[in-house]
Short mmCIF file of C-alpha atoms in Angstrom, two decimals:
data_model
loop_
_atom_site.label_atom_id
_atom_site.label_comp_id
_atom_site.label_asym_id
_atom_site.label_seq_id
_atom_site.Cartn_x
_atom_site.Cartn_y
_atom_site.Cartn_z
CA UNK A 1 30.31 -2.80 -26.72
CA UNK A 2 27.30 -0.91 -25.49
CA UNK A 3 25.42 -2.14 -22.59
CA UNK A 4 22.87 -4.49 -23.25
CA UNK A 5 21.12 -3.83 -19.62
CA UNK A 6 20.73 -0.52 -18.80
CA UNK A 7 19.13 -0.70 -14.91
CA UNK A 8 18.14 2.93 -13.89
CA UNK A 9 18.02 2.95 -9.79
CA UNK A 10 20.26 1.17 -7.41
CA UNK A 11 17.43 0.45 -4.87
CA UNK A 12 16.18 -2.46 -3.55
CA UNK A 13 14.80 -3.39 -6.91
CA UNK A 14 17.92 -1.76 -9.27
CA UNK A 15 20.04 -4.52 -7.56
CA UNK A 16 18.46 -6.90 -8.00
CA UNK A 17 17.76 -6.05 -11.89
CA UNK A 18 21.26 -6.12 -12.19
CA UNK A 19 21.84 -9.07 -10.80
CA UNK A 20 19.38 -11.14 -12.11
CA UNK A 21 20.35 -9.51 -16.01
CA UNK A 22 24.60 -10.35 -14.85
CA UNK A 23 23.84 -13.50 -14.10
CA UNK A 24 22.96 -14.39 -17.48
CA UNK A 25 25.83 -13.42 -18.75
CA UNK A 26 24.92 -10.17 -20.63
CA UNK A 27 26.81 -6.82 -19.97
CA UNK A 28 25.19 -4.08 -17.31
CA UNK A 29 25.34 -1.08 -16.39
CA UNK A 30 23.59 0.61 -12.90
CA UNK A 31 23.01 4.12 -13.26
CA UNK A 32 22.09 5.81 -9.90
CA UNK A 33 21.63 9.47 -9.05
CA UNK A 34 23.17 9.21 -5.55
CA UNK A 35 27.17 8.65 -4.54
CA UNK A 36 25.65 5.11 -3.03
CA UNK A 37 24.02 2.41 -3.66
CA UNK A 38 21.00 1.65 -1.44
CA UNK A 39 19.98 4.84 -0.08
CA UNK A 40 16.73 3.80 0.56
CA UNK A 41 17.42 0.36 2.06
CA UNK A 42 19.48 1.87 4.18
CA UNK A 43 17.05 3.39 6.69
CA UNK A 44 14.52 0.66 6.21
CA UNK A 45 13.61 -0.53 9.74
CA UNK A 46 14.77 1.81 11.58
CA UNK A 47 18.49 0.70 10.23
CA UNK A 48 18.70 -2.41 11.09
CA UNK A 49 16.22 -3.79 7.42
CA UNK A 50 13.42 -6.03 7.45
CA UNK A 51 13.83 -7.57 4.38
CA UNK A 52 11.33 -9.33 3.76
CA UNK A 53 8.63 -11.88 5.50
CA UNK A 54 8.68 -15.59 6.18
CA UNK A 55 5.11 -15.71 4.99
CA UNK A 56 4.14 -17.93 2.24
CA UNK A 57 3.28 -16.48 -1.09
CA UNK A 58 -0.30 -16.14 -0.18
CA UNK A 59 0.19 -14.68 2.63
CA UNK A 60 2.19 -12.25 1.41
CA UNK A 61 -0.17 -11.05 -1.44
CA UNK A 62 -2.44 -10.86 1.16
CA UNK A 63 -0.33 -8.41 3.12
CA UNK A 64 0.30 -6.03 -0.19
CA UNK A 65 -3.16 -4.61 -0.80
CA UNK A 66 -2.46 -2.67 -3.46
CA UNK A 67 -2.48 -4.52 -6.03
CA UNK A 68 -0.82 -7.26 -4.37
CA UNK A 69 -2.69 -9.90 -7.11
CA UNK A 70 -0.63 -8.49 -9.61
CA UNK A 71 3.09 -9.90 -8.13
CA UNK A 72 1.56 -13.72 -7.91
CA UNK A 73 3.90 -14.63 -11.08
CA UNK A 74 6.71 -12.47 -9.53
CA UNK A 75 6.60 -13.99 -5.85
CA UNK A 76 6.84 -17.56 -7.23
CA UNK A 77 9.48 -16.84 -10.18
CA UNK A 78 12.10 -14.97 -7.22
CA UNK A 79 10.49 -15.96 -4.13
CA UNK A 80 10.88 -13.96 -0.24
CA UNK A 81 13.31 -17.96 0.58
CA UNK A 82 15.05 -17.24 -3.07
CA UNK A 83 15.93 -13.83 -1.44
CA UNK A 84 17.07 -14.82 1.99
CA UNK A 85 19.16 -17.73 0.03
CA UNK A 86 20.37 -15.46 -1.99
CA UNK A 87 22.05 -13.29 1.32
CA UNK A 88 23.15 -16.50 2.70
CA UNK A 89 25.12 -17.72 -0.26
CA UNK A 90 26.48 -14.67 -0.06
CA UNK A 91 27.51 -14.22 3.74
CA UNK A 92 24.79 -13.02 5.81
CA UNK A 93 23.25 -14.63 8.20
CA UNK A 94 19.25 -13.97 8.73
CA UNK A 95 16.51 -14.31 11.62
CA UNK A 96 13.32 -14.33 11.72
CA UNK A 97 11.77 -12.28 14.15
CA UNK A 98 7.38 -11.57 15.34
CA UNK A 99 5.56 -11.59 13.02
CA UNK A 100 7.25 -13.54 10.47
CA UNK A 101 9.88 -10.12 9.73
CA UNK A 102 13.10 -11.18 8.56
CA UNK A 103 16.02 -9.35 9.71
CA UNK A 104 19.88 -10.12 8.57
CA UNK A 105 21.30 -11.68 12.15
CA UNK A 106 23.84 -8.10 12.02
CA UNK A 107 20.40 -6.04 12.49
CA UNK A 108 22.85 -3.50 10.17
CA UNK A 109 21.28 -2.19 7.12
CA UNK A 110 24.23 -1.31 5.80
CA UNK A 111 25.49 -5.16 5.72
CA UNK A 112 22.68 -6.35 2.67
CA UNK A 113 23.42 -3.27 1.24
CA UNK A 114 27.67 -4.41 0.75
CA UNK A 115 26.39 -7.54 0.65
CA UNK A 116 24.72 -6.93 -2.65
CA UNK A 117 26.97 -4.07 -3.69
CA UNK A 118 29.57 -6.89 -3.44
CA UNK A 119 27.91 -9.33 -5.89
CA UNK A 120 27.16 -6.98 -8.40
CA UNK A 121 30.81 -6.16 -8.76
CA UNK A 122 31.66 -9.60 -8.90
CA UNK A 123 29.39 -10.21 -11.79
CA UNK A 124 30.81 -7.66 -13.50
CA UNK A 125 27.82 -5.05 -13.50
CA UNK A 126 28.85 -1.35 -14.39
CA UNK A 127 28.11 0.78 -11.46
CA UNK A 128 28.21 4.26 -12.06
CA UNK A 129 27.15 6.83 -9.18
CA UNK A 130 26.55 10.20 -9.00
CA UNK A 131 24.60 10.06 -12.33
CA UNK A 132 21.34 11.70 -12.95
CA UNK A 133 19.66 9.75 -15.33
CA UNK A 134 17.52 12.40 -17.96
CA UNK A 135 15.32 10.49 -19.77
CA UNK A 136 14.74 7.66 -21.88
CA UNK A 137 15.67 6.88 -25.32
CA UNK A 138 12.82 5.87 -27.34
CA UNK A 139 12.95 5.40 -31.42
CA UNK A 140 10.13 4.13 -33.08
CA UNK A 141 8.19 1.66 -30.51
CA UNK A 142 11.25 0.34 -29.01
CA UNK A 143 13.78 1.75 -25.63
CA UNK A 144 17.60 3.08 -26.95
CA UNK A 145 18.85 3.57 -24.07
CA UNK A 146 18.87 6.45 -21.86
CA UNK A 147 20.47 9.90 -22.09
CA UNK A 148 22.41 10.77 -18.30
CA UNK A 149 25.31 12.61 -17.86
CA UNK A 150 25.19 15.11 -20.77
CA UNK A 151 25.81 12.17 -23.23
CA UNK A 152 23.60 8.85 -23.92
CA UNK A 153 23.94 5.31 -22.40
CA UNK A 154 22.26 3.13 -24.97
CA UNK A 155 21.25 -0.50 -24.27
CA UNK A 156 19.31 -2.91 -26.00
CA UNK A 157 16.86 -3.00 -22.67
CA UNK A 158 16.49 -0.28 -19.89
CA UNK A 159 14.78 -1.25 -16.36
CA UNK A 160 13.05 1.65 -14.95
CA UNK A 161 13.65 1.22 -10.85
CA UNK A 162 13.48 4.64 -9.33
CA UNK A 163 11.37 4.31 -6.64
CA UNK A 164 8.76 6.05 -5.69
CA UNK A 165 7.70 9.99 -3.90
CA UNK A 166 7.89 9.12 -0.36
CA UNK A 167 11.52 10.07 1.38
CA UNK A 168 12.79 12.08 -1.68
CA UNK A 169 16.20 12.94 -0.04
CA UNK A 170 16.77 8.76 -0.94
CA UNK A 171 16.57 10.14 -4.72
CA UNK A 172 13.14 8.97 -5.19
CA UNK A 173 11.73 12.12 -6.77
CA UNK A 174 8.98 10.33 -9.15
CA UNK A 175 11.71 11.07 -12.46
CA UNK A 176 10.35 7.17 -13.63
CA UNK A 177 6.71 8.45 -13.59
CA UNK A 178 7.35 11.49 -15.38
CA UNK A 179 9.02 9.05 -18.13
CA UNK A 180 5.95 6.70 -18.29
CA UNK A 181 3.99 9.33 -18.60
CA UNK A 182 6.05 10.77 -21.75
CA UNK A 183 5.91 7.14 -23.31
CA UNK A 184 1.91 7.21 -23.01
CA UNK A 185 1.67 4.67 -19.60
CA UNK A 186 -1.15 5.29 -17.14
CA UNK A 187 0.33 6.85 -13.80
CA UNK A 188 -2.34 5.88 -10.44
CA UNK A 189 -2.77 8.77 -8.24
CA UNK A 190 0.47 8.92 -5.79
CA UNK A 191 -1.00 8.95 -2.64
CA UNK A 192 1.17 8.34 1.09
CA UNK A 193 0.95 4.78 2.12
CA UNK A 194 2.48 3.59 5.39
CA UNK A 195 2.47 7.10 6.69
CA UNK A 196 2.28 8.91 10.28
CA UNK A 197 -1.45 10.29 11.31
CA UNK A 198 -1.82 14.02 12.52
CA UNK A 199 -4.47 14.00 15.59
CA UNK A 200 -6.46 17.17 17.21
CA UNK A 201 -5.53 16.29 20.49
CA UNK A 202 -3.01 18.31 22.50
CA UNK A 203 -1.85 15.84 24.93
CA UNK A 204 -0.77 14.06 22.45
CA UNK A 205 2.44 16.52 22.01
CA UNK A 206 2.92 15.88 25.76
CA UNK A 207 3.70 12.28 24.93
CA UNK A 208 5.87 12.81 22.17
CA UNK A 209 8.78 9.86 21.85
CA UNK A 210 6.83 7.60 24.40
CA UNK A 211 6.25 4.11 22.18
CA UNK A 212 3.14 1.73 23.58
CA UNK A 213 3.69 -1.78 23.10
CA UNK A 214 1.01 -4.71 22.84
CA UNK A 215 -1.69 -2.12 22.49
CA UNK A 216 -4.79 -2.73 20.01
CA UNK A 217 -6.01 1.25 17.80
CA UNK A 218 -9.03 0.65 16.51
CA UNK A 219 -10.41 3.45 13.47
CA UNK A 220 -13.81 4.74 12.19
CA UNK A 221 -15.07 7.01 8.88
CA UNK A 222 -18.53 5.66 8.81
CA UNK A 223 -17.92 2.29 9.15
CA UNK A 224 -14.75 0.66 10.75
CA UNK A 225 -11.63 1.55 8.90
CA UNK A 226 -9.66 -1.51 10.37
CA UNK A 227 -8.04 -2.47 13.80
CA UNK A 228 -4.33 -3.59 14.71
CA UNK A 229 -2.72 -4.54 17.40
CA UNK A 230 1.15 -4.48 18.30
CA UNK A 231 3.33 -1.36 18.74
CA UNK A 232 2.34 2.28 18.55
CA UNK A 233 4.15 6.06 19.32
CA UNK A 234 3.01 9.46 19.78
CA UNK A 235 4.62 12.29 17.71
CA UNK A 236 4.77 16.27 18.01
CA UNK A 237 1.93 15.86 15.22
CA UNK A 238 0.23 12.48 16.01
CA UNK A 239 0.69 9.60 16.39
CA UNK A 240 3.31 6.99 14.32
CA UNK A 241 4.82 3.69 14.69
CA UNK A 242 4.36 -0.16 13.44
CA UNK A 243 0.65 -0.50 13.46
CA UNK A 244 -0.21 3.38 13.01
CA UNK A 245 1.48 2.70 9.56
CA UNK A 246 -0.91 -0.26 8.38
CA UNK A 247 -3.90 1.87 9.15
CA UNK A 248 -2.96 4.31 7.68
CA UNK A 249 -4.00 3.09 4.11
CA UNK A 250 -7.38 2.92 4.57
CA UNK A 251 -7.55 5.71 6.59
CA UNK A 252 -5.70 8.00 4.60
CA UNK A 253 -8.55 7.16 1.64
CA UNK A 254 -11.34 7.73 4.19
CA UNK A 255 -10.01 10.88 4.68
CA UNK A 256 -9.21 11.77 1.04
CA UNK A 257 -12.92 10.70 -0.02
CA UNK A 258 -15.19 12.11 3.38
CA UNK A 259 -12.62 14.69 4.77
CA UNK A 260 -11.71 14.77 8.52
CA UNK A 261 -11.96 13.49 11.54
CA UNK A 262 -11.74 9.74 11.70
CA UNK A 263 -11.83 8.22 14.73
CA UNK A 264 -9.23 6.69 16.66
CA UNK A 265 -9.03 4.59 19.77
CA UNK A 266 -6.43 3.25 21.61
CA UNK A 267 -7.03 -0.12 23.89
CA UNK A 268 -4.35 -0.12 26.27
CA UNK A 269 -4.89 -3.68 28.23
CA UNK A 270 -6.57 -5.37 24.91
CA UNK A 271 -5.97 -8.64 26.32
CA UNK A 272 -8.05 -8.58 29.16
CA UNK A 273 -11.75 -8.48 29.34
CA UNK A 274 -13.83 -5.79 30.36
CA UNK A 275 -14.75 -8.24 33.74
CA UNK A 276 -10.98 -9.00 34.13
CA UNK A 277 -9.79 -5.03 33.98
CA UNK A 278 -12.77 -4.16 36.35
CA UNK A 279 -11.25 -6.95 38.80
CA UNK A 280 -7.46 -5.96 38.21
CA UNK A 281 -8.32 -2.59 39.15
CA UNK A 282 -10.06 -3.79 42.00
CA UNK A 283 -6.49 -5.60 42.95
CA UNK A 284 -4.99 -2.87 43.03
CA UNK A 285 -6.62 -0.11 44.70
CA UNK A 286 -7.25 -2.26 47.61
CA UNK A 287 -3.23 -2.27 47.97
CA UNK A 288 -2.60 1.14 46.83
CA UNK A 289 -5.94 2.53 49.20
CA UNK A 290 -3.86 5.04 50.73
CA UNK A 291 -2.45 6.44 47.79
CA UNK A 292 -3.74 9.07 45.50
CA UNK A 293 -4.99 8.56 42.02
CA UNK A 294 -1.95 9.75 40.05
CA UNK A 295 -0.07 7.35 42.04
CA UNK A 296 -1.84 4.14 42.11
CA UNK A 297 -1.94 3.32 37.81
CA UNK A 298 2.19 3.14 37.69
CA UNK A 299 1.51 -1.11 37.34
CA UNK A 300 -1.16 -0.75 34.53
CA UNK A 301 0.53 2.46 32.98
CA UNK A 302 3.83 3.75 31.83
CA UNK A 303 4.66 7.28 33.85
CA UNK A 304 4.16 9.81 31.34
CA UNK A 305 0.87 8.50 30.23
CA UNK A 306 -0.30 8.54 33.84
CA UNK A 307 -1.13 12.29 34.57
CA UNK A 308 -2.91 12.74 30.73
CA UNK A 309 -5.43 9.82 31.31
CA UNK A 310 -6.05 10.83 35.05
CA UNK A 311 -6.81 14.33 32.96
CA UNK A 312 -8.79 12.30 30.55
CA UNK A 313 -10.78 10.49 33.32
CA UNK A 314 -12.41 13.90 34.17
CA UNK A 315 -11.09 12.56 37.93
CA UNK A 316 -8.83 14.78 40.51
CA UNK A 317 -5.51 12.97 40.29
CA UNK A 318 -4.53 14.41 43.43
CA UNK A 319 -8.09 12.05 44.86
CA UNK A 320 -7.65 9.25 47.27
CA UNK A 321 -8.30 5.71 46.15
CA UNK A 322 -10.51 4.76 48.75
CA UNK A 323 -12.71 7.71 47.76
CA UNK A 324 -13.18 6.28 43.67
CA UNK A 325 -17.01 5.14 44.24
CA UNK A 326 -17.88 1.97 41.70
CA UNK A 327 -19.03 3.97 38.83
CA UNK A 328 -16.10 5.82 38.12
CA UNK A 329 -13.82 2.90 38.95
CA UNK A 330 -15.90 1.46 35.63
CA UNK A 331 -15.06 4.21 33.73
CA UNK A 332 -11.39 4.46 34.17
CA UNK A 333 -11.65 0.80 33.53
CA UNK A 334 -13.45 1.85 30.03
CA UNK A 335 -11.09 4.55 29.39
CA UNK A 336 -7.82 2.03 29.55
CA UNK A 337 -9.86 0.06 26.54
CA UNK A 338 -11.30 2.99 24.77
CA UNK A 339 -8.98 5.85 24.72
CA UNK A 340 -9.86 8.50 22.33
CA UNK A 341 -8.08 10.06 19.76
CA UNK A 342 -9.26 12.22 16.35
CA UNK A 343 -7.29 11.70 13.16
CA UNK A 344 -7.73 15.05 11.11
CA UNK A 345 -5.34 13.97 8.89
CA UNK A 346 -1.63 12.24 7.42
CA UNK A 347 1.96 13.35 7.05
CA UNK A 348 3.01 14.42 4.13
CA UNK A 349 3.70 11.76 1.00
CA UNK A 350 7.13 13.04 1.56
CA UNK A 351 7.28 11.39 4.76
CA UNK A 352 5.14 8.30 3.69
CA UNK A 353 7.54 4.66 3.94
CA UNK A 354 6.23 3.94 1.03
CA UNK A 355 4.06 5.79 -1.98
CA UNK A 356 0.97 4.29 -3.50
CA UNK A 357 -0.15 4.53 -6.86
CA UNK A 358 2.34 4.52 -9.84
CA UNK A 359 2.82 3.11 -13.01
CA UNK A 360 -0.48 1.45 -13.75
CA UNK A 361 -0.25 -2.56 -13.66
CA UNK A 362 -2.21 -2.42 -16.21
CA UNK A 363 -0.11 -1.50 -18.79
CA UNK A 364 2.95 -4.30 -17.27
CA UNK A 365 3.20 -7.42 -18.47
CA UNK A 366 3.40 -9.73 -14.74
CA UNK A 367 5.42 -12.69 -16.00
CA UNK A 368 8.35 -10.04 -17.41
CA UNK A 369 7.58 -6.73 -15.16
CA UNK A 370 7.77 -5.43 -19.37
CA UNK A 371 6.16 -2.60 -20.58
CA UNK A 372 2.95 -3.44 -23.20
CA UNK A 373 3.57 0.07 -24.62
CA UNK A 374 7.30 0.20 -25.48
CA UNK A 375 9.30 -3.03 -26.32
CA UNK A 376 12.56 -3.50 -24.14
CA UNK A 377 11.46 -1.14 -21.65
CA UNK A 378 10.45 -2.33 -17.31
CA UNK A 379 9.49 -1.40 -14.53
CA UNK A 380 10.86 -2.58 -10.91
CA UNK A 381 9.79 -1.69 -7.29
CA UNK A 382 8.24 1.15 -6.04
CA UNK A 383 7.97 2.96 -9.02
CA UNK A 384 4.49 0.53 -9.63
CA UNK A 385 1.03 1.13 -8.37
CA UNK A 386 2.13 -1.54 -6.06
CA UNK A 387 2.08 -0.91 -2.24
CA UNK A 388 2.23 -3.58 1.08
CA UNK A 389 2.00 -3.30 4.29
CA UNK A 390 4.71 -3.06 6.92
CA UNK A 391 6.40 -6.00 7.70
CA UNK A 392 9.27 -6.29 4.90
CA UNK A 393 6.63 -6.69 2.26
CA UNK A 394 7.35 -3.93 0.58
CA UNK A 395 11.40 -4.75 0.19
CA UNK A 396 10.18 -8.18 -1.12
CA UNK A 397 8.29 -6.29 -3.67
CA UNK A 398 10.71 -4.45 -4.97
CA UNK A 399 12.98 -7.89 -4.91
CA UNK A 400 11.11 -9.61 -6.80
CA UNK A 401 9.68 -7.34 -9.19
CA UNK A 402 13.37 -6.24 -9.88
CA UNK A 403 15.03 -9.55 -9.96
CA UNK A 404 11.96 -10.73 -12.60
CA UNK A 405 12.47 -7.23 -14.64
CA UNK A 406 16.32 -7.80 -14.93
CA UNK A 407 16.02 -11.37 -16.21
CA UNK A 408 13.47 -10.31 -18.89
CA UNK A 409 15.97 -7.37 -19.99
CA UNK A 410 19.00 -9.54 -20.34
CA UNK A 411 16.31 -11.88 -23.04
CA UNK A 412 15.79 -9.23 -24.95
CA UNK A 413 17.27 -10.25 -28.60
CA UNK A 414 19.93 -7.57 -30.36
CA UNK A 415 20.08 -6.36 -33.28
#
């Protein structure tokens, strides 16, 4: 008997699509070009899998700036609570951390993939790995299956969940965009979202690998491009980390329209008002009055940052603290809250966590994820023109759209 539902792509969206379709009793085949399912899920959250966020639906939508409104129906059909309940039912407990981020208690992404994969097999889904799909089969205005493995896999409905263009080593090589375009779908231009930023300053390279926590980064073009509080990371090319990735969406769009540079500032002590910070410096300098400047900042800064900081201040690092004037101390306090960076670009799309752009949501039914152009064809996950901030929002979008697409595909009537 031919498979009634064919799901192309075994990532977050594809696995949920296959589960939702199979739960209705429909025959389902899941095709994956890699040797295993969930390759990108496995590396998410630094291998811990930030699988969703505990925000309410409005909060989820607010954190998906790329067409989040399109997801209202899908999120109501299969919410973050539904995703957590599914994993709990499959024997995988979860926990909520800072910012509403939801992780498996085990802190292991592979446990999420194994739970979903095990459920797929118990549902009777036919999983075929190492099977690249070459294209879609369409007769008239209706999908009839896919071309794969030198042959065809027939189906009454097809769910395309092939991912975006980021992390191509995970199998996301843009196949779904090409198939959609061939069928007349408009593809919104692809851009990096949640992507590290490149900076001009040489001193940044000296800090490669240094993580700063509880800092605030602000960005400006002609006007403010946003500020974020949390954790960041210095790299050999610039900056990364959760707050940088969140800021990157607006920064990358500004750079595309206006070109570099974008100004950025790091507030190393955002919890203190200027007067409080000066008072703190006065206390430290009184305590360490006989030390050189480079040896007096250990209570305020990570050791690796001190030499860079003193260099940027313009003060001799071997100057004794008791020789520092009031004006120099105020300058140090200012620099602690306005450490400057010059952003010159973003890393390539292949290094982005998420792809912005994709199959235009104007041509997709939000209640079903069905194509408005081809009957029996559904899209889910990152292949859609939907992208969110870091914090579990993108995976939830994939889970929700995948579930809706799979359930809808299973409801397509046969001949």
